XYZ file of C-alpha atoms in Angstrom:
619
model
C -31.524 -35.748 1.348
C -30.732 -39.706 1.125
C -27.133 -40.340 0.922
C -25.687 -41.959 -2.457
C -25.198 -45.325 -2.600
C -21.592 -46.431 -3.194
C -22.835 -47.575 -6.787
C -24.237 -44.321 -7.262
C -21.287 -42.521 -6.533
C -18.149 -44.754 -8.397
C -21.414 -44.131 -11.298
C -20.717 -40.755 -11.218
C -17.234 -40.412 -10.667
C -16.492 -42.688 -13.687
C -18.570 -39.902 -15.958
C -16.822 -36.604 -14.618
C -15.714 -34.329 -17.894
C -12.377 -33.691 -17.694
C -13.645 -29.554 -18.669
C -12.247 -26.998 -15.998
C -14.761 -26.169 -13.262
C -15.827 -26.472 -9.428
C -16.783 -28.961 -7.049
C -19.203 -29.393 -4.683
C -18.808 -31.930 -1.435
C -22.033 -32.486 0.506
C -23.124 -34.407 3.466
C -25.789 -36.367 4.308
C -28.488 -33.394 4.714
C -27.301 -32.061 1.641
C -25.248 -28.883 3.255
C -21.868 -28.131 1.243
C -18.894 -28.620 3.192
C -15.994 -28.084 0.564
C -15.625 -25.931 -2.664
C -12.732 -27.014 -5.011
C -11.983 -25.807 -8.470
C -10.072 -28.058 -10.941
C -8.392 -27.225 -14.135
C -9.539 -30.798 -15.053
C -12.794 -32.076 -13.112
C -11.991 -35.830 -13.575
C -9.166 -36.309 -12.017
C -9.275 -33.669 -9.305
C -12.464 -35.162 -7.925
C -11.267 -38.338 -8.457
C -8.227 -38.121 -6.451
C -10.140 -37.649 -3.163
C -11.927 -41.279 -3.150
C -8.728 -43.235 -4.262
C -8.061 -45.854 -2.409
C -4.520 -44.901 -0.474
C -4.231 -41.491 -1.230
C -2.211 -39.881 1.445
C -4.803 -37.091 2.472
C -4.197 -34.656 5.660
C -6.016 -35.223 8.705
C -8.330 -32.547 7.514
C -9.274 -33.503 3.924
C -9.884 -37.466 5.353
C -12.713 -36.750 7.662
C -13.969 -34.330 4.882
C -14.115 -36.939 2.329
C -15.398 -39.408 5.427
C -18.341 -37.401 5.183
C -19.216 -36.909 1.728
C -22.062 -38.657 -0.152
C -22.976 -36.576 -3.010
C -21.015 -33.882 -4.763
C -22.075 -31.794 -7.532
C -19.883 -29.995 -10.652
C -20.136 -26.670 -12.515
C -18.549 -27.031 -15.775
C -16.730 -23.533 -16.915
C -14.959 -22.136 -19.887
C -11.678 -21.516 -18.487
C -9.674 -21.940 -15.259
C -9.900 -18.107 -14.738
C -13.653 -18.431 -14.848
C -13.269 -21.274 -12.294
C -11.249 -19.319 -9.763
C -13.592 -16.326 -9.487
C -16.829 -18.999 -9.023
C -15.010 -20.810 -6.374
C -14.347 -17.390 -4.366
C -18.001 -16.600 -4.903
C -19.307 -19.855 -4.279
C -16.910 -20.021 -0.918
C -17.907 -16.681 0.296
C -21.898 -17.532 -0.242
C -22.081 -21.300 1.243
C -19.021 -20.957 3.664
C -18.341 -24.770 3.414
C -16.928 -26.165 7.029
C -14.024 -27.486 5.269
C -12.855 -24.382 3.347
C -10.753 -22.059 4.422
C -11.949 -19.031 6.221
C -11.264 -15.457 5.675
C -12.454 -12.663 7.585
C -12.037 -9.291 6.386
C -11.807 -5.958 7.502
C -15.637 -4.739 6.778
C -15.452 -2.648 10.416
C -12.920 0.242 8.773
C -14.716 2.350 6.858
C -14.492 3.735 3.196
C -14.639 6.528 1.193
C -17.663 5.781 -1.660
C -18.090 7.589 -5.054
C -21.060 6.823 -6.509
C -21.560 5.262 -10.396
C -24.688 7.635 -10.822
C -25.067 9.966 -13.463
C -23.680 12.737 -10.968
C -21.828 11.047 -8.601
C -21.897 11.523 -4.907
C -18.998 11.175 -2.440
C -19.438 10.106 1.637
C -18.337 7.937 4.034
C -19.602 4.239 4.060
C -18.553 0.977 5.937
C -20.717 -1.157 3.600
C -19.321 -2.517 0.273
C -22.228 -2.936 -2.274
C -21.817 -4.374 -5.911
C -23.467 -1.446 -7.881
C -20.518 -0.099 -9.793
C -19.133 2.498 -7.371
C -15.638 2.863 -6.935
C -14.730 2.652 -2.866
C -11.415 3.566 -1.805
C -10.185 2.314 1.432
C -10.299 0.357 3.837
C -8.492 3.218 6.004
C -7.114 1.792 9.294
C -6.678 5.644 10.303
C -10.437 6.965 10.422
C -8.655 10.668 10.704
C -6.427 10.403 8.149
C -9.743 9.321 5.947
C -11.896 12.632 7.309
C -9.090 15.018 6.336
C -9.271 13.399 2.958
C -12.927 14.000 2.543
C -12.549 17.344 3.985
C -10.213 18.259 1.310
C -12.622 16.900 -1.748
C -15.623 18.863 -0.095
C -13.246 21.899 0.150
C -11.549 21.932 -3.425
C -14.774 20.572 -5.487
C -18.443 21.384 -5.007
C -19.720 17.910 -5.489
C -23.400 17.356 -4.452
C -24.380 16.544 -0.906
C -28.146 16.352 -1.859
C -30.036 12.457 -2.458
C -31.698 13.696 -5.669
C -31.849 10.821 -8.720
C -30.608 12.874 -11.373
C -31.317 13.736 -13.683
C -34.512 12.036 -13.347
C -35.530 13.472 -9.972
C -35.172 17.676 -10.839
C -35.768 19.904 -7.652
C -37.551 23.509 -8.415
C -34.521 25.453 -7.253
C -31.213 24.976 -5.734
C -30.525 23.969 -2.317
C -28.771 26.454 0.186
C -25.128 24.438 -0.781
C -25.251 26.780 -3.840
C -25.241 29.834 -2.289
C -23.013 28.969 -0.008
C -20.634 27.844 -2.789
C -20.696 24.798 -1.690
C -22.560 22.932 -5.150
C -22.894 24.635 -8.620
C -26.857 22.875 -8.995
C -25.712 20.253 -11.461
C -29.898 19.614 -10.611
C -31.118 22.500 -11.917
C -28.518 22.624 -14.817
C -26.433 25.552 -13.872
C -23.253 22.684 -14.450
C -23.106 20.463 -16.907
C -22.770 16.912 -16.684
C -19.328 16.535 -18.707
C -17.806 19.352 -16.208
C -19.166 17.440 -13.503
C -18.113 13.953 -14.647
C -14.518 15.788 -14.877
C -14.701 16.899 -11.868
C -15.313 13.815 -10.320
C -12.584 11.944 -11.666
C -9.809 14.498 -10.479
C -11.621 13.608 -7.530
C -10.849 9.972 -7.770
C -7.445 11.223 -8.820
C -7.038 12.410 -5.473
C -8.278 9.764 -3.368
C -6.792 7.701 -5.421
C -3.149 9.221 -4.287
C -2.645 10.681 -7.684
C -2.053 14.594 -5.929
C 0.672 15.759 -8.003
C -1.121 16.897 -11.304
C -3.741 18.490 -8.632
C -1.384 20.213 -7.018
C -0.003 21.876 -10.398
C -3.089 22.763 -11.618
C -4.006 24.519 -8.395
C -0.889 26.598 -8.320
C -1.502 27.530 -11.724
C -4.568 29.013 -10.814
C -3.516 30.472 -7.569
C -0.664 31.921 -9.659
C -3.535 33.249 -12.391
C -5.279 34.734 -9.439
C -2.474 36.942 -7.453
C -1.871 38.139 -11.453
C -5.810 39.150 -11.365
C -4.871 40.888 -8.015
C -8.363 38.096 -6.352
C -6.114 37.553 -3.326
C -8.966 36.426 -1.325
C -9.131 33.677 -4.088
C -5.178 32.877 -4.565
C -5.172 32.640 -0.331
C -7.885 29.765 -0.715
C -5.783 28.029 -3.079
C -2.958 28.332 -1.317
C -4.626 26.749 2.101
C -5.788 24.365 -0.158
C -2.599 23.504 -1.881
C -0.899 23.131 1.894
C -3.713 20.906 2.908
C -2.855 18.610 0.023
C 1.112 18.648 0.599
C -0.027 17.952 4.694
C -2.181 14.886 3.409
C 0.818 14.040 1.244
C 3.233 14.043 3.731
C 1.166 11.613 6.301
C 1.759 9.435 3.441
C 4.642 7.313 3.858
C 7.039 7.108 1.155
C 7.571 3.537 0.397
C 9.046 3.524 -3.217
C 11.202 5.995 -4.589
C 10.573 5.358 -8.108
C 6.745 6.990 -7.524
C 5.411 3.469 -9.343
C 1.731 2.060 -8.372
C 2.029 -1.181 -6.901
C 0.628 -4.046 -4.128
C 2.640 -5.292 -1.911
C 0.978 -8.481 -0.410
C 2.377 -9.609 2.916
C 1.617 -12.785 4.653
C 1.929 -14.298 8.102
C 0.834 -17.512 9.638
C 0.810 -19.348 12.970
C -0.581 -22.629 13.096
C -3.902 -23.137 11.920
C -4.402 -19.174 11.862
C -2.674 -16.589 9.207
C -2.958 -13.293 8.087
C -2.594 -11.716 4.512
C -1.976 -7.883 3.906
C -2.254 -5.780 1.099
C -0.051 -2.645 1.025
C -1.478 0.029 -1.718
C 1.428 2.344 -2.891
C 0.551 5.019 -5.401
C 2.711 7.496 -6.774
C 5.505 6.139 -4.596
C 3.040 6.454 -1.271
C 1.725 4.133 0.654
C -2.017 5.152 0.791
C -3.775 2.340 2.517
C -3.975 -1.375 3.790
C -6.381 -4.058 3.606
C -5.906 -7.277 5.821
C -7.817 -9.997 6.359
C -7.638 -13.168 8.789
C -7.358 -17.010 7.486
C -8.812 -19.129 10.250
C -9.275 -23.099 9.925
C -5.809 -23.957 8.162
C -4.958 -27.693 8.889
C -3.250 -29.656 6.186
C -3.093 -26.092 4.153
C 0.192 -25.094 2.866
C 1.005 -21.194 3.535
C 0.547 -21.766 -0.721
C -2.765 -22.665 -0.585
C -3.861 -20.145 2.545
C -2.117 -16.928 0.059
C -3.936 -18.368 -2.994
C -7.223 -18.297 -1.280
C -6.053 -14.727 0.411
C -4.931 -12.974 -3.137
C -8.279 -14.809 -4.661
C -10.858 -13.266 -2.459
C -8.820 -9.631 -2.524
C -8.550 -9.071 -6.228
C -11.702 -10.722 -6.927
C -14.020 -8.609 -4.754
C -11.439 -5.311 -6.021
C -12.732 -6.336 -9.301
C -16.476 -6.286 -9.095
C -15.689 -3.032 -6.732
C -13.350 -1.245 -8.889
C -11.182 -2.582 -11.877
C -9.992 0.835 -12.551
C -8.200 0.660 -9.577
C -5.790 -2.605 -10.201
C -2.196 -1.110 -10.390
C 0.424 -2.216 -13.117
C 2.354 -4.849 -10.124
C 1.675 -6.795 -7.618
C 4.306 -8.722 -5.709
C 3.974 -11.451 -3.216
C 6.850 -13.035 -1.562
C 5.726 -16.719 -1.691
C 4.494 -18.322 -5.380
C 0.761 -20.280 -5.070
C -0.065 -22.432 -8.137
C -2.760 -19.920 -8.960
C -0.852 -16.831 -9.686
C -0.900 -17.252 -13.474
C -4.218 -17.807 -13.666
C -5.247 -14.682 -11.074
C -3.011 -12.609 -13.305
C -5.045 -13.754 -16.403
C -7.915 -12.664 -14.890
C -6.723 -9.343 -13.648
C -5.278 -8.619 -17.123
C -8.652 -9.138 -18.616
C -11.053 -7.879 -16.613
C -8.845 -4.631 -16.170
C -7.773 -3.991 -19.271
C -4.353 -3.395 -19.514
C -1.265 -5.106 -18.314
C -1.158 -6.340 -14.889
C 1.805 -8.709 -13.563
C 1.661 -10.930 -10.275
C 5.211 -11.784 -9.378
C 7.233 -12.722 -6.889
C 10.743 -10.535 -6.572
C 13.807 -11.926 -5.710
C 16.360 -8.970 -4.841
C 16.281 -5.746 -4.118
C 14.143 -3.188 -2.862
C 11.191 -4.652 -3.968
C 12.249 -7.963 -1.801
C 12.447 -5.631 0.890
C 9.157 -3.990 0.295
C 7.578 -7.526 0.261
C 8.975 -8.412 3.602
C 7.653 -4.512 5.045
C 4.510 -6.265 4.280
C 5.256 -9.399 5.867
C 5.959 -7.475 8.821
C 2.735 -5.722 9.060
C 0.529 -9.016 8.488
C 2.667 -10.304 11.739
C 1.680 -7.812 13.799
C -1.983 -7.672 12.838
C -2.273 -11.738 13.493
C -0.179 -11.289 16.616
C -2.498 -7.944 17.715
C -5.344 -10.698 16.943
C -4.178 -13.121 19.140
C -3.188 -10.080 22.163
C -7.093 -9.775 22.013
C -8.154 -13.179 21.714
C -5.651 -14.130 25.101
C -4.225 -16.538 22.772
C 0.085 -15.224 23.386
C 0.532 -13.596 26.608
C 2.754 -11.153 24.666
C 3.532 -10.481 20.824
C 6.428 -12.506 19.514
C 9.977 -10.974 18.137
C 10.208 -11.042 14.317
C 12.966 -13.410 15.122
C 10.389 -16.090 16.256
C 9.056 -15.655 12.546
C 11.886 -15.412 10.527
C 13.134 -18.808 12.680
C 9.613 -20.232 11.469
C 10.445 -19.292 7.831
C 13.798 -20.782 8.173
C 12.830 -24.363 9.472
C 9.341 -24.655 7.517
C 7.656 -24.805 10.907
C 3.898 -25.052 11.382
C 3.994 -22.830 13.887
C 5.568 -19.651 15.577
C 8.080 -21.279 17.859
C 7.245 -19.245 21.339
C 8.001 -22.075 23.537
C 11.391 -22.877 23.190
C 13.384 -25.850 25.107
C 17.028 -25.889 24.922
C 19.464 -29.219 25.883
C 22.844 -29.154 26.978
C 24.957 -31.565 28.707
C 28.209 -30.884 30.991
C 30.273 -33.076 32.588
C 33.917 -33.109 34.475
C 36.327 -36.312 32.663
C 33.155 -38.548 32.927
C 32.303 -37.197 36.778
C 29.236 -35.063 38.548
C 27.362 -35.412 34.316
C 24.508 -33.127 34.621
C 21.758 -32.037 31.950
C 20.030 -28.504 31.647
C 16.813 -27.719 30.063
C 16.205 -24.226 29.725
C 12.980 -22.442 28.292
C 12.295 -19.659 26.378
C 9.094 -17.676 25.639
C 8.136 -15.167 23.390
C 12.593 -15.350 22.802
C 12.897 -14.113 26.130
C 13.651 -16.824 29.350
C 10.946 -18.155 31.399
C 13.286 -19.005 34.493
C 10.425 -20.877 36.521
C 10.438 -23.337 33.633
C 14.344 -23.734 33.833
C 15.071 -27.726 34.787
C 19.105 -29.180 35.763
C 18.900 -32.976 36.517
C 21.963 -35.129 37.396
C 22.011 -37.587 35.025
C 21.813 -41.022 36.883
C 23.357 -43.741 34.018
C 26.869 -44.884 34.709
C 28.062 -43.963 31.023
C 31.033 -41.625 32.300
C 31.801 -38.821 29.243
C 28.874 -40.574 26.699
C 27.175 -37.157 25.904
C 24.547 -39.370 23.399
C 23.455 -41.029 26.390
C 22.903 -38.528 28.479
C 21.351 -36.589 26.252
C 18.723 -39.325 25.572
C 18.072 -39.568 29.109
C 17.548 -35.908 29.468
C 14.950 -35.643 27.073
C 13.412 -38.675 27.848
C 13.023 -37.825 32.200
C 11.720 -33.983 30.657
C 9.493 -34.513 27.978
C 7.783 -37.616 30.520
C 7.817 -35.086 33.586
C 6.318 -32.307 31.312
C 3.386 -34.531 29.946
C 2.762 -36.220 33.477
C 2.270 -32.724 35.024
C 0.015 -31.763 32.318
C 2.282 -28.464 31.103
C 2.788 -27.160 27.417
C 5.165 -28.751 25.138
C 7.676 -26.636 23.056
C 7.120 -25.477 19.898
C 10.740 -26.139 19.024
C 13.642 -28.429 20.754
C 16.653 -26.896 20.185
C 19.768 -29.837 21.316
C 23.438 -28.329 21.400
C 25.789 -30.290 19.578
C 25.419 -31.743 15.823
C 23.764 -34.803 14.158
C 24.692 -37.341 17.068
C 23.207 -35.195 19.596
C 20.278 -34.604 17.413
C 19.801 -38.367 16.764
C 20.103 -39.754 20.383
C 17.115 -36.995 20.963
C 14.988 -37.994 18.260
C 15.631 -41.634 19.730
C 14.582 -40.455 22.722
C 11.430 -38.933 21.739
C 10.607 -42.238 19.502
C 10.642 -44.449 22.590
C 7.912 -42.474 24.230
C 5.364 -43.680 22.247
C 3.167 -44.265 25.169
C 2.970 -40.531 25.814
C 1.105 -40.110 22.594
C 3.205 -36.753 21.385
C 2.452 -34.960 18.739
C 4.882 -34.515 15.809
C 7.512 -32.759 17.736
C 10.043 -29.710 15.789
C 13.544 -30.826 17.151
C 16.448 -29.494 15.576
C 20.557 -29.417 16.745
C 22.872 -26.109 17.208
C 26.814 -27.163 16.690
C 28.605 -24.379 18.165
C 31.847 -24.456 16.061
C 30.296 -23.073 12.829
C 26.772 -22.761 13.952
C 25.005 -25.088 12.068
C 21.962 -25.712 12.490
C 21.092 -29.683 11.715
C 17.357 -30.850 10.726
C 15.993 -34.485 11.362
C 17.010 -36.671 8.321
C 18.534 -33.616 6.235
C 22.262 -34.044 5.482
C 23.358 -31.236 4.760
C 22.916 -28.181 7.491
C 21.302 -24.779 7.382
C 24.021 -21.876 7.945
C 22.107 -18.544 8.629
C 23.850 -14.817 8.371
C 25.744 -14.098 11.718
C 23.535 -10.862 11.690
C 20.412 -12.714 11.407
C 17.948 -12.249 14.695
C 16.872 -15.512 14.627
C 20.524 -17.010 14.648
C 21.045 -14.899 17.438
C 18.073 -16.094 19.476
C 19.360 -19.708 19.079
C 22.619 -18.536 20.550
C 21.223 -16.431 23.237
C 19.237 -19.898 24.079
C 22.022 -22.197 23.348
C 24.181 -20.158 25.434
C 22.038 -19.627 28.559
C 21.232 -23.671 28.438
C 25.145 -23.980 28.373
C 25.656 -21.467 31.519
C 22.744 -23.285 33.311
C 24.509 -26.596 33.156
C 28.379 -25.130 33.978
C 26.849 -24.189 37.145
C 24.990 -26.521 38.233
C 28.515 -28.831 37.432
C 30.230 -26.779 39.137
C 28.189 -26.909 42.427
C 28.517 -30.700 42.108
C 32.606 -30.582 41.760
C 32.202 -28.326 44.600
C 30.379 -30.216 47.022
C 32.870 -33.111 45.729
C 35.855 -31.956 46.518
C 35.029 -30.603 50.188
C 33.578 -33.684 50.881
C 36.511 -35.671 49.415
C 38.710 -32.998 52.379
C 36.227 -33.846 54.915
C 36.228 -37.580 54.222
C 40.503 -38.164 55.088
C 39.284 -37.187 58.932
C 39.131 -40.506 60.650
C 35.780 -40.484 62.278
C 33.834 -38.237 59.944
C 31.687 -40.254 57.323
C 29.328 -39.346 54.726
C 26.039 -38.723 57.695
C 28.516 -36.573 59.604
C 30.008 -34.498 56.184
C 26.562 -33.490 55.405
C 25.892 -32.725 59.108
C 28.685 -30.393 58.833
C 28.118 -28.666 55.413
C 24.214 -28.199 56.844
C 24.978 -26.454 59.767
C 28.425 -24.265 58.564
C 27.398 -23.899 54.669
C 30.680 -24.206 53.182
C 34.255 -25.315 53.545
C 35.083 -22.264 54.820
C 32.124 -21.982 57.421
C 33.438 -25.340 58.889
C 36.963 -23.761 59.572
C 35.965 -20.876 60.913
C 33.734 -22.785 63.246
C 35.026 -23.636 66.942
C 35.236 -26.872 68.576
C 32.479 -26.234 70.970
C 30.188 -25.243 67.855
C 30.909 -28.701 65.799
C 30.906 -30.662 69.527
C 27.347 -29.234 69.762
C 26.372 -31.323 66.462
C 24.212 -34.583 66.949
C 26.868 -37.406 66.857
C 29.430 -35.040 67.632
C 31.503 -34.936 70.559
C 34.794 -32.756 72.384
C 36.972 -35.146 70.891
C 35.867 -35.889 67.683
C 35.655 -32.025 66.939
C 38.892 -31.168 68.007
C 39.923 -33.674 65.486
C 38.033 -32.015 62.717
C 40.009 -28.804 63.884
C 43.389 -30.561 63.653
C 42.360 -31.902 60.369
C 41.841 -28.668 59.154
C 44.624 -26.708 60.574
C 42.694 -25.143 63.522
C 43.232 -27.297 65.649
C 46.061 -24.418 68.245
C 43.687 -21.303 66.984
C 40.922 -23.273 68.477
């Protein structure tokens, strides 16, 4: 395929309709590389070729490729969602976002023909059956289907009824296994309702089974069938066993989604929580790969899309009433539209904001953080799975990323003397002590904590680069906005490192606040709240790391300062000393022969140093 020309393409960007529809970005060869939807064409498309539009890194070398684009004009913007999921999911464009879903866990499958079959499939097909799944626990799914086979006699057999009729039954009816729906010894309406109690029960709807079946277990101890009543009642315990697995999520028994959502960089992961009757009965999860300039908006919108759109064409039936999320995307109103339609009946997308059904929400959230950090266990992409603490501080400070590497900054000094700097690093929250760095800060600046802290950072982040190590994912400076600011200067004068936009942010101690580059006002998080306490716990272990090393400093100080007032003993001979006996206290406890033996030592100059000392008669 030629390119456009220029001409060609202003020609056809001036005629867009300004009707709601998709859009099409193609290369050079022709291949598709992006699929948009627009509630207005015109200026949607528009808005990628305007001069000076401030476009992520990802969008401008998409539009740097584009020569051609095509537009699918629709009725409504509900119409253009579902096209744009099917049109994503058919092309996969380079420049979309990708989803991968969970297609390895299987399903349990009841057919849409005229009597229905029920079995065990890990392929989803579009031919109106209703699948009910995925299920993450493959046992908990075969003790479901051994329950429908026991209670119902639904057909095993691969007959096309009624069109394909066999001569007689097959050995499943004599068992009691089938009543021969095939040969017409059942009809179809008492097998059509026996297939949707069946659904019923997949479905999590057990309690109206479970009545009827002690009714008739009830009806059959009166008729003195005890062989009967017994099989109802292992029956009925094999449906309050299934039940119990269940975990009970929502006390008010209501059908609902939860939809949880986790991200880390350019990679994220969306989870749907079913809960019927109260229950949770299932998950579904699927991985977002490719996010750049993406918001965590735009990467659920996509998510929810490609879930509720494929549940449709698989099942409306099986939409519940609610569905919360815990983060609003520009689409929800028009996904809700949709649902409502296509199901039926009401069906509200919202986003709670107390409550239970907040905490519910961030259950989910939970569970879509441990899938994406399970994920990246497997892929050797974290050496460990991160706290919950590393996400909720990512929530917190609208980071890109899960902060596991964590530096920490802290400057000590003594009135202006022996100023030191520690850099301490966390990761995964917990300390990597091999990374810990203490430097003695070398500008003559006395008690000027700004100073030294810009040095700091400056001699770390240069020594980290030049040895070719990892930078953090978050710089955490003690103190408040001045701090902060003589870091951020720091890290702007390093411009010939070529850093990448760098999360820095500043802990003041007094009322823990936590201060954000060119925010005025700071961020104050519950004194129970994990990720305030990981701050502290690195805050605190970056302030212990540079007491000491001050300490060790005043220390050596001060014995030299003793040592120095013995005529004779200067600063090659103090060191000589402190070498060979360790400490002040070595040196006194040494005898004269012992410091005599010393290079530049002799008799007389080391009974001096006893004298000095006060051992001079002991010796």
């Amino acid at each position: 395929m030629m390119p456009l020309d220029t001409t060609t393409l202003d020609a056809k960007l001036r005629h867009l309709t300004t009707a709601p529809g998709v859009y099409l970005m193609k290369d050079a060869e022709g291949t598709i590389i992006y699929v948009g939807k627009a509630k207005s064409l015109r200026p949607r498309v528009r808005s990628y070729f305007q001069s000076g539009a401030q476009h992520g890194i990802k969008t401008r070398e998409m539009v740097r490729r584009v020569t051609d684009f095509d537009t699918i004009v629709v009725r409504s913007e509900a119409e253009a969602l579902i096209l744009e999921n099917n049109l994503i999911k058919e092309n996969r464009p380079r420049f979309n976002i990708n989803l991968k879903d969970d297609k390895t866990y299987p399903y349990i499958k009841v057919t849409a023909e005229a009597f229905p079959r029920v079995f065990v499939t890990r392929r989803l097909v579009r031919d109106g059956g209703r699948y009910f799944g995925p299920y993450t626990d493959v046992r908990r799914m075969r003790q479901s289907l051994e329950l429908v086979k026991k209670l119902y006699t639904v057909r095993s057999c691969h007959y096309n009824l009624p069109r394909d009729v066999p001569a007689r039954p097959c050995l499943d009816y004599h068992i009691g296994r089938c009543k021969a729906p095939c040969v017409a010894f059942q009809s179809a309406d008492e097998y059509s309702a026996m297939v949707e109690e069946i659904t019923e029960v997949l479905g999590g709807h057990t309690r109206l089974v479970a009545r009827r079946l002690q009714a008739e277990m009830m009806k059959a101890a009166e008729e003195m069938n005890f062989e009967r009543a017994g099989e109802l009642r292992d029956s009925i315990k094999q449906l309050q066993s299934l039940e119990r697995k269940q975990q009970v999520l929502d006390v008010s028994g209501s059908d609902r989604d939860i939809v949880g959502f986790a991200r880390d960089g350019a990679d994220a992961c969306g989870v749907v929580m079913q809960i019927r009757e109260g229950k949770l009965l299932g998950r579904e999860a699927q991985f977002i790969t490719g996010l750049e300039d993406e918001s965590d908006a735009e990467a659920l919108s996509a998510f929810a899309t490609r879930v509720y759109a494929d549940r449709l064409h698989r099942d409306a039936d099986s939409m519940p009433p609610e569905v919360f999320f815990g983060l609003d995307f520009e689409d929800r109103p028009v996904l809700e539209e949709l649902l409502r339609a296509e199901a039926r009946r009401a069906v509200r997308l919202h986003v709670p904001q107390r409550g239970e059904k907040v905490q519910l929400v961030e259950l989910a959230d939970q569970n879509a953080r441990h899938l994406l950090e399970e994920r990246k266990l497997m892929g050797n992409t974290a050496a460990e799975r991160a706290p919950d603490a590393l996400y909720e501080l990512q929530e917190v400070l609208e980071l890109s990323t899960v902060p596991r590497l964590m530096v920490c900054f802290d400057i000590s000094h003594t009135q202006g003397t022996e100023t030191v700097a520690s850099a301490v690093f966390f990761e995964n929250g917990e300390p990597a002590k091999g990374e810990y760095r203490k430097m003695k800060i070398r500008g003559e600046w006395g008690n000027d904590d700004f100073a030294s802290m810009h040095e700091a950072v400056t001699r770390w982040f240069t020594r980290r680069v030049e040895e070719g190590k990892p930078l953090p994912d978050l710089t955490v400076i003690d103190g408040g906005k001045g701090q902060l600011g003589a870091a951020l200067k720091a890290l702007a004068g390093l411009e010939a490192l070529d850093l990448p936009q760098l999360a820095v942010i500043g802990l003041a101690k007094k009322e823990e606040e936590i201060f954000l580059p060119g925010q005025s006002t700071s961020i104050r998080l519950p004194r129970r709240s994990p990720a305030l306490r990981l701050l502290q716990r690195l805050r605190d272990e970056a302030h212990r790391f540079a007491i000491t090393y001050n300490r060790k400093l005043r220390t050596k100080r001060t014995i030299r300062s003793e040592l120095s007032t013995i005529p004779g003993v200067g600063p090659s001979r103090q060191k000589a000393l402190l070498a060979k006996f360790g400490s002040m206290r070595g040196v006194m406890a040494a005898t004269e022969a012992e410091i005599a033996a010393l290079p530049g030592f002799g008799a007389g100059l080391a009974k001096k140093v006893k004298e000095a000392l006060g051992g001079g008669k002991a010796a």
